[in-house]
PDB file of C-alpha atoms in Angstrom:
ATOM      1  CA  GLY A   1    -116.828 -84.702 111.976  1.00  0.00           C
ATOM      2  CA  GLU A   2    -114.548 -82.944 114.406  1.00  0.00           C
ATOM      3  CA  SER A   3    -111.196 -84.580 114.737  1.00  0.00           C
ATOM      4  CA  VAL A   4    -108.671 -82.104 116.093  1.00  0.00           C
ATOM      5  CA  GLY A   5    -108.041 -79.578 118.812  1.00  0.00           C
ATOM      6  CA  LEU A   6    -109.917 -76.355 119.344  1.00  0.00           C
ATOM      7  CA  HIS A   7    -107.009 -74.159 118.267  1.00  0.00           C
ATOM      8  CA  LEU A   8    -106.170 -75.911 115.045  1.00  0.00           C
ATOM      9  CA  PRO A   9    -104.238 -73.687 112.626  1.00  0.00           C
ATOM     10  CA  THR A  10    -105.930 -73.271 109.267  1.00  0.00           C
ATOM     11  CA  LEU A  11    -104.369 -72.713 105.884  1.00  0.00           C
ATOM     12  CA  SER A  12    -106.621 -71.308 103.149  1.00  0.00           C
ATOM     13  CA  VAL A  13    -105.459 -71.843  99.585  1.00  0.00           C
ATOM     14  CA  GLN A  14    -106.981 -70.982  96.239  1.00  0.00           C
ATOM     15  CA  GLU A  15    -107.929 -73.986  94.146  1.00  0.00           C
ATOM     16  CA  GLY A  16    -105.154 -74.666  91.671  1.00  0.00           C
ATOM     17  CA  ASP A  17    -102.444 -73.033  93.763  1.00  0.00           C
ATOM     18  CA  ASN A  18     -99.738 -74.934  95.593  1.00  0.00           C
ATOM     19  CA  SER A  19    -100.107 -75.590  99.320  1.00  0.00           C
ATOM     20  CA  ILE A  20     -97.308 -75.771 101.837  1.00  0.00           C
ATOM     21  CA  ILE A  21     -98.052 -77.196 105.254  1.00  0.00           C
ATOM     22  CA  ASN A  22     -95.349 -76.877 107.868  1.00  0.00           C
ATOM     23  CA  CYS A  23     -94.514 -78.900 110.941  1.00  0.00           C
ATOM     24  CA  ALA A  24     -91.942 -78.429 113.659  1.00  0.00           C
ATOM     25  CA  TYR A  25     -91.097 -81.787 115.164  1.00  0.00           C
ATOM     26  CA  SER A  26     -89.986 -82.226 118.701  1.00  0.00           C
ATOM     27  CA  ASN A  27     -87.069 -84.610 118.907  1.00  0.00           C
ATOM     28  CA  SER A  28     -83.734 -84.469 117.129  1.00  0.00           C
ATOM     29  CA  ALA A  29     -83.459 -88.242 117.642  1.00  0.00           C
ATOM     30  CA  SER A  30     -86.421 -88.922 115.367  1.00  0.00           C
ATOM     31  CA  ASP A  31     -85.422 -90.825 112.257  1.00  0.00           C
ATOM     32  CA  TYR A  32     -88.689 -91.446 110.439  1.00  0.00           C
ATOM     33  CA  PHE A  33     -91.458 -89.016 109.544  1.00  0.00           C
ATOM     34  CA  ILE A  34     -94.908 -89.411 108.094  1.00  0.00           C
ATOM     35  CA  TRP A  35     -97.633 -87.146 106.762  1.00  0.00           C
ATOM     36  CA  TYR A  36    -101.264 -88.119 107.195  1.00  0.00           C
ATOM     37  CA  LYS A  37    -104.463 -86.649 105.783  1.00  0.00           C
ATOM     38  CA  GLN A  38    -107.695 -86.891 107.746  1.00  0.00           C
ATOM     39  CA  GLU A  39    -111.024 -86.133 106.132  1.00  0.00           C
ATOM     40  CA  SER A  40    -114.187 -85.584 108.082  1.00  0.00           C
ATOM     41  CA  GLY A  41    -115.542 -88.824 109.529  1.00  0.00           C
ATOM     42  CA  LYS A  42    -112.550 -90.888 108.459  1.00  0.00           C
ATOM     43  CA  GLY A  43    -109.335 -92.162 109.923  1.00  0.00           C
ATOM     44  CA  PRO A  44    -105.925 -90.644 109.170  1.00  0.00           C
ATOM     45  CA  GLN A  45    -104.768 -91.681 105.717  1.00  0.00           C
ATOM     46  CA  PHE A  46    -101.084 -92.216 104.938  1.00  0.00           C
ATOM     47  CA  ILE A  47     -99.783 -89.761 102.323  1.00  0.00           C
ATOM     48  CA  ILE A  48     -96.011 -89.952 102.253  1.00  0.00           C
ATOM     49  CA  ASP A  49     -93.073 -90.747 104.509  1.00  0.00           C
ATOM     50  CA  ILE A  50     -89.397 -89.848 104.674  1.00  0.00           C
ATOM     51  CA  ARG A  51     -86.412 -91.211 106.569  1.00  0.00           C
ATOM     52  CA  SER A  52     -83.826 -89.036 108.202  1.00  0.00           C
ATOM     53  CA  ASN A  53     -81.132 -89.935 105.679  1.00  0.00           C
ATOM     54  CA  MET A  54     -83.104 -88.013 103.050  1.00  0.00           C
ATOM     55  CA  ASP A  55     -84.091 -84.369 102.798  1.00  0.00           C
ATOM     56  CA  LYS A  56     -86.685 -84.615 100.046  1.00  0.00           C
ATOM     57  CA  ARG A  57     -89.100 -87.156  98.744  1.00  0.00           C
ATOM     58  CA  GLN A  58     -91.739 -86.836  96.037  1.00  0.00           C
ATOM     59  CA  GLY A  59     -95.004 -88.607  95.473  1.00  0.00           C
ATOM     60  CA  GLN A  60     -97.940 -87.961  93.252  1.00  0.00           C
ATOM     61  CA  ARG A  61     -98.623 -84.210  93.548  1.00  0.00           C
ATOM     62  CA  VAL A  62     -96.957 -84.187  96.985  1.00  0.00           C
ATOM     63  CA  THR A  63     -93.419 -83.466  98.154  1.00  0.00           C
ATOM     64  CA  VAL A  64     -92.062 -83.768 101.654  1.00  0.00           C
ATOM     65  CA  LEU A  65     -89.043 -81.746 102.730  1.00  0.00           C
ATOM     66  CA  LEU A  66     -87.023 -82.480 105.844  1.00  0.00           C
ATOM     67  CA  ASN A  67     -84.663 -79.997 107.474  1.00  0.00           C
ATOM     68  CA  LYS A  68     -82.995 -81.762 110.372  1.00  0.00           C
ATOM     69  CA  THR A  69     -80.956 -78.740 111.350  1.00  0.00           C
ATOM     70  CA  VAL A  70     -84.022 -76.824 112.465  1.00  0.00           C
ATOM     71  CA  LYS A  71     -86.262 -79.863 113.030  1.00  0.00           C
ATOM     72  CA  HIS A  72     -88.709 -78.834 110.373  1.00  0.00           C
ATOM     73  CA  LEU A  73     -90.881 -80.879 108.070  1.00  0.00           C
ATOM     74  CA  SER A  74     -93.073 -79.590 105.268  1.00  0.00           C
ATOM     75  CA  LEU A  75     -95.650 -81.035 102.922  1.00  0.00           C
ATOM     76  CA  GLN A  76     -96.123 -79.419  99.533  1.00  0.00           C
ATOM     77  CA  ILE A  77     -99.251 -80.178  97.542  1.00  0.00           C
ATOM     78  CA  ALA A  78     -99.180 -79.145  93.903  1.00  0.00           C
ATOM     79  CA  ALA A  79    -102.252 -77.756  92.136  1.00  0.00           C
ATOM     80  CA  THR A  80    -104.500 -78.000  95.165  1.00  0.00           C
ATOM     81  CA  GLN A  81    -107.914 -79.500  94.509  1.00  0.00           C
ATOM     82  CA  PRO A  82    -111.191 -79.419  96.495  1.00  0.00           C
ATOM     83  CA  GLY A  83    -110.564 -83.022  97.511  1.00  0.00           C
ATOM     84  CA  ASP A  84    -107.432 -81.915  99.339  1.00  0.00           C
ATOM     85  CA  SER A  85    -109.562 -80.236 102.000  1.00  0.00           C
ATOM     86  CA  ALA A  86    -108.730 -82.067 105.222  1.00  0.00           C
ATOM     87  CA  VAL A  87    -106.666 -81.926 108.373  1.00  0.00           C
ATOM     88  CA  TYR A  88    -103.010 -82.809 107.823  1.00  0.00           C
ATOM     89  CA  PHE A  89    -100.863 -84.344 110.550  1.00  0.00           C
ATOM     90  CA  CYS A  90     -97.142 -84.785 110.665  1.00  0.00           C
ATOM     91  CA  ALA A  91     -95.831 -87.649 112.766  1.00  0.00           C
ATOM     92  CA  GLU A  92     -92.386 -88.670 113.959  1.00  0.00           C
ATOM     93  CA  ASN A  93     -90.836 -91.930 115.084  1.00  0.00           C
ATOM     94  CA  LEU A  94     -88.029 -91.703 117.611  1.00  0.00           C
ATOM     95  CA  VAL A  95     -84.951 -93.861 117.294  1.00  0.00           C
ATOM     96  CA  GLY A  96     -85.393 -96.923 119.475  1.00  0.00           C
ATOM     97  CA  ASP A  97     -89.059 -96.264 120.112  1.00  0.00           C
ATOM     98  CA  ASP A  98     -91.934 -98.055 118.454  1.00  0.00           C
ATOM     99  CA  LYS A  99     -94.428 -95.286 118.979  1.00  0.00           C
ATOM    100  CA  ILE A 100     -95.333 -92.554 116.522  1.00  0.00           C
ATOM    101  CA  ILE A 101     -95.863 -89.071 117.925  1.00  0.00           C
ATOM    102  CA  PHE A 102     -98.507 -87.065 116.100  1.00  0.00           C
ATOM    103  CA  GLY A 103     -98.519 -83.318 115.743  1.00  0.00           C
ATOM    104  CA  LYS A 104    -101.611 -81.243 116.414  1.00  0.00           C
ATOM    105  CA  GLY A 105    -102.621 -80.953 112.781  1.00  0.00           C
ATOM    106  CA  THR A 106    -103.292 -78.203 110.250  1.00  0.00           C
ATOM    107  CA  ARG A 107    -106.620 -77.731 108.527  1.00  0.00           C
ATOM    108  CA  LEU A 108    -106.343 -77.070 104.786  1.00  0.00           C
ATOM    109  CA  HIS A 109    -109.246 -75.081 103.378  1.00  0.00           C
ATOM    110  CA  ILE A 110    -109.599 -74.771  99.615  1.00  0.00           C
ATOM    111  CA  LEU A 111    -111.075 -71.561  98.265  1.00  0.00           C
ATOM    112  CA  PRO A 112    -113.094 -71.833  95.037  1.00  0.00           C
TER     113      PRO A 112
ATOM    114  CA  ASP B   1    -107.290-104.723  99.212  1.00  0.00           C
ATOM    115  CA  ALA B   2    -109.239-104.392 102.449  1.00  0.00           C
ATOM    116  CA  GLY B   3    -107.904-101.845 104.870  1.00  0.00           C
ATOM    117  CA  VAL B   4    -108.231-101.872 108.636  1.00  0.00           C
ATOM    118  CA  ILE B   5    -111.814-102.684 109.536  1.00  0.00           C
ATOM    119  CA  GLN B   6    -113.403-101.402 112.699  1.00  0.00           C
ATOM    120  CA  SER B   7    -116.799-102.070 114.187  1.00  0.00           C
ATOM    121  CA  PRO B   8    -119.145-100.664 115.146  1.00  0.00           C
ATOM    122  CA  ARG B   9    -118.810 -97.310 113.361  1.00  0.00           C
ATOM    123  CA  HIS B  10    -120.983 -95.638 115.945  1.00  0.00           C
ATOM    124  CA  GLU B  11    -121.886 -96.618 119.489  1.00  0.00           C
ATOM    125  CA  VAL B  12    -124.198 -94.780 121.845  1.00  0.00           C
ATOM    126  CA  THR B  13    -124.714 -96.229 125.280  1.00  0.00           C
ATOM    127  CA  GLU B  14    -125.442 -95.217 128.835  1.00  0.00           C
ATOM    128  CA  MET B  15    -122.752 -94.763 131.424  1.00  0.00           C
ATOM    129  CA  GLY B  16    -121.938 -97.879 133.372  1.00  0.00           C
ATOM    130  CA  GLN B  17    -122.437-100.157 130.393  1.00  0.00           C
ATOM    131  CA  GLU B  18    -119.701-102.308 128.931  1.00  0.00           C
ATOM    132  CA  VAL B  19    -118.446-101.245 125.518  1.00  0.00           C
ATOM    133  CA  THR B  20    -116.469-103.465 123.155  1.00  0.00           C
ATOM    134  CA  LEU B  21    -114.761-102.080 120.075  1.00  0.00           C
ATOM    135  CA  ARG B  22    -113.439-104.413 117.429  1.00  0.00           C
ATOM    136  CA  CYS B  23    -110.633-104.247 114.892  1.00  0.00           C
ATOM    137  CA  LYS B  24    -109.432-106.388 112.029  1.00  0.00           C
ATOM    138  CA  PRO B  25    -105.948-105.327 110.921  1.00  0.00           C
ATOM    139  CA  ILE B  26    -104.595-105.526 107.399  1.00  0.00           C
ATOM    140  CA  SER B  27    -103.599-109.089 106.571  1.00  0.00           C
ATOM    141  CA  GLY B  28     -99.860-109.605 107.014  1.00  0.00           C
ATOM    142  CA  HIS B  29     -99.391-106.685 109.383  1.00  0.00           C
ATOM    143  CA  ASN B  30     -97.702-107.684 112.637  1.00  0.00           C
ATOM    144  CA  SER B  31     -98.312-104.567 114.705  1.00  0.00           C
ATOM    145  CA  LEU B  32    -101.630-103.176 115.885  1.00  0.00           C
ATOM    146  CA  PHE B  33    -102.309 -99.880 117.605  1.00  0.00           C
ATOM    147  CA  TRP B  34    -105.331 -98.452 119.424  1.00  0.00           C
ATOM    148  CA  TYR B  35    -105.751 -94.665 119.499  1.00  0.00           C
ATOM    149  CA  ARG B  36    -108.295 -92.259 120.920  1.00  0.00           C
ATOM    150  CA  GLN B  37    -109.031 -88.874 119.338  1.00  0.00           C
ATOM    151  CA  THR B  38    -110.778 -85.972 121.039  1.00  0.00           C
ATOM    152  CA  MET B  39    -111.111 -82.277 120.366  1.00  0.00           C
ATOM    153  CA  MET B  40    -109.096 -81.364 123.411  1.00  0.00           C
ATOM    154  CA  ARG B  41    -106.314 -83.936 123.388  1.00  0.00           C
ATOM    155  CA  GLY B  42    -105.937 -84.826 119.739  1.00  0.00           C
ATOM    156  CA  LEU B  43    -104.747 -88.301 118.809  1.00  0.00           C
ATOM    157  CA  GLU B  44    -103.491 -90.378 121.748  1.00  0.00           C
ATOM    158  CA  LEU B  45    -101.944 -93.843 121.628  1.00  0.00           C
ATOM    159  CA  LEU B  46    -103.615 -96.161 124.112  1.00  0.00           C
ATOM    160  CA  ILE B  47    -101.863 -99.491 123.555  1.00  0.00           C
ATOM    161  CA  TYR B  48    -100.043-101.400 120.860  1.00  0.00           C
ATOM    162  CA  PHE B  49     -99.350-105.035 120.084  1.00  0.00           C
ATOM    163  CA  ASN B  50     -96.555-106.696 118.172  1.00  0.00           C
ATOM    164  CA  ASN B  51     -97.137-110.272 116.999  1.00  0.00           C
ATOM    165  CA  ASN B  52    -100.295-110.371 119.148  1.00  0.00           C
ATOM    166  CA  VAL B  53     -98.387-109.485 122.328  1.00  0.00           C
ATOM    167  CA  PRO B  54     -99.128-106.218 124.163  1.00  0.00           C
ATOM    168  CA  ILE B  55     -95.938-104.164 124.173  1.00  0.00           C
ATOM    169  CA  ASP B  56     -96.873-100.847 125.726  1.00  0.00           C
ATOM    170  CA  ASP B  57    -100.146-100.050 127.463  1.00  0.00           C
ATOM    171  CA  SER B  58     -98.956 -96.903 129.214  1.00  0.00           C
ATOM    172  CA  GLY B  59    -101.532 -94.855 127.333  1.00  0.00           C
ATOM    173  CA  MET B  60    -104.502 -96.765 128.682  1.00  0.00           C
ATOM    174  CA  PRO B  61    -106.331 -94.252 130.870  1.00  0.00           C
ATOM    175  CA  GLU B  62    -107.235 -96.533 133.750  1.00  0.00           C
ATOM    176  CA  ASP B  63    -108.196-100.029 134.709  1.00  0.00           C
ATOM    177  CA  ARG B  64    -111.595 -99.653 133.126  1.00  0.00           C
ATOM    178  CA  PHE B  65    -109.863-100.026 129.771  1.00  0.00           C
ATOM    179  CA  SER B  66    -108.532-103.346 128.521  1.00  0.00           C
ATOM    180  CA  ALA B  67    -107.395-104.650 125.144  1.00  0.00           C
ATOM    181  CA  LYS B  68    -106.796-108.099 123.744  1.00  0.00           C
ATOM    182  CA  MET B  69    -105.442-109.580 120.565  1.00  0.00           C
ATOM    183  CA  PRO B  70    -106.296-113.283 120.539  1.00  0.00           C
ATOM    184  CA  ASN B  71    -104.946-113.791 117.015  1.00  0.00           C
ATOM    185  CA  ALA B  72    -103.286-111.933 114.175  1.00  0.00           C
ATOM    186  CA  SER B  73    -106.561-110.890 112.591  1.00  0.00           C
ATOM    187  CA  PHE B  74    -108.589-109.578 115.494  1.00  0.00           C
ATOM    188  CA  SER B  75    -108.335-107.216 118.437  1.00  0.00           C
ATOM    189  CA  THR B  76    -110.781-105.752 120.932  1.00  0.00           C
ATOM    190  CA  LEU B  77    -110.762-102.688 123.136  1.00  0.00           C
ATOM    191  CA  LYS B  78    -113.133-102.926 126.066  1.00  0.00           C
ATOM    192  CA  ILE B  79    -114.340-100.266 128.467  1.00  0.00           C
ATOM    193  CA  GLN B  80    -116.092-101.457 131.589  1.00  0.00           C
ATOM    194  CA  PRO B  81    -117.781 -99.561 133.135  1.00  0.00           C
ATOM    195  CA  SER B  82    -118.026 -96.745 130.625  1.00  0.00           C
ATOM    196  CA  GLU B  83    -118.170 -93.072 131.638  1.00  0.00           C
ATOM    197  CA  PRO B  84    -119.206 -89.924 129.730  1.00  0.00           C
ATOM    198  CA  ARG B  85    -115.569 -88.752 129.576  1.00  0.00           C
ATOM    199  CA  ASP B  86    -114.769 -91.833 127.483  1.00  0.00           C
ATOM    200  CA  SER B  87    -116.722 -90.295 124.609  1.00  0.00           C
ATOM    201  CA  ALA B  88    -114.326 -89.977 121.679  1.00  0.00           C
ATOM    202  CA  VAL B  89    -113.429 -91.491 118.346  1.00  0.00           C
ATOM    203  CA  TYR B  90    -111.385 -94.654 118.762  1.00  0.00           C
ATOM    204  CA  PHE B  91    -109.068 -95.697 115.964  1.00  0.00           C
ATOM    205  CA  CYS B  92    -107.267 -98.902 115.261  1.00  0.00           C
ATOM    206  CA  ALA B  93    -104.168 -98.920 113.058  1.00  0.00           C
ATOM    207  CA  SER B  94    -101.829-101.630 111.808  1.00  0.00           C
ATOM    208  CA  SER B  95     -98.390-101.808 110.232  1.00  0.00           C
ATOM    209  CA  PHE B  96     -95.843-104.404 109.123  1.00  0.00           C
ATOM    210  CA  THR B  97     -93.534-103.608 112.030  1.00  0.00           C
ATOM    211  CA  PRO B  98     -93.828-101.297 115.022  1.00  0.00           C
ATOM    212  CA  ARG B  99     -91.439 -98.693 113.690  1.00  0.00           C
ATOM    213  CA  ASN B 100     -90.174 -97.118 110.477  1.00  0.00           C
ATOM    214  CA  GLN B 101     -93.311 -98.202 108.692  1.00  0.00           C
ATOM    215  CA  PRO B 102     -96.497 -96.219 108.092  1.00  0.00           C
ATOM    216  CA  GLN B 103     -99.450 -97.145 110.219  1.00  0.00           C
ATOM    217  CA  HIS B 104    -102.692 -97.621 108.322  1.00  0.00           C
ATOM    218  CA  PHE B 105    -105.835 -96.538 110.121  1.00  0.00           C
ATOM    219  CA  GLY B 106    -109.403 -97.720 110.127  1.00  0.00           C
ATOM    220  CA  ASP B 107    -112.261 -95.237 109.968  1.00  0.00           C
ATOM    221  CA  GLY B 108    -112.814 -95.390 113.703  1.00  0.00           C
ATOM    222  CA  THR B 109    -115.620 -95.977 116.146  1.00  0.00           C
ATOM    223  CA  ARG B 110    -117.411 -92.860 117.324  1.00  0.00           C
ATOM    224  CA  LEU B 111    -118.349 -93.591 120.932  1.00  0.00           C
ATOM    225  CA  SER B 112    -120.856 -91.548 122.888  1.00  0.00           C
ATOM    226  CA  ILE B 113    -121.484 -92.327 126.539  1.00  0.00           C
ATOM    227  CA  LEU B 114    -124.605 -90.677 127.877  1.00  0.00           C
TER     228      LEU B 114
END
């Protein structure tokens, strides 16, 4: 099921390799960041989050890195598996604002 | 634990008809969000509620769209009359608080207006 824009960037990774998905966020006042995974026909699924007082956070097979200086967020997936194929969205929450702003998304394609 | 539950999963109807989408948030969550996702515009926030009260409806496209949250466990998004350009996937999400907490999404309603 289609879920993202026509010009969605795609990252192709060999199964078993590590994946790094990058995101440039828009507002230096953002203080909370989230990565979501969206599989075909499903809603966005929460993966991991990070607050602005941290620069790294690890989960199971995933690591999020935050570089506030250049407003950059990355998601690292270790030992990529076929089930990791999906569209990945970064999202940011501005200070004083309840709304989350979603990025355009990156499609991760796993090569056999 | 049950996640966010949306119904129907798919809806096909003719233009001019009333469409009602339903959402049951995760129990204990105080904030509820309605989104629309299309190929061209991506994921757009339509409206959100905190403690059953609408807080920001600036994303609602026009007066044909309305949303209600009569209690903590149920919300509806209504389109009347529907138009072909309303065709999209509509998602509901909930969280403990409006901010600094991850929103958890349902699997959406795929709406097609003929």
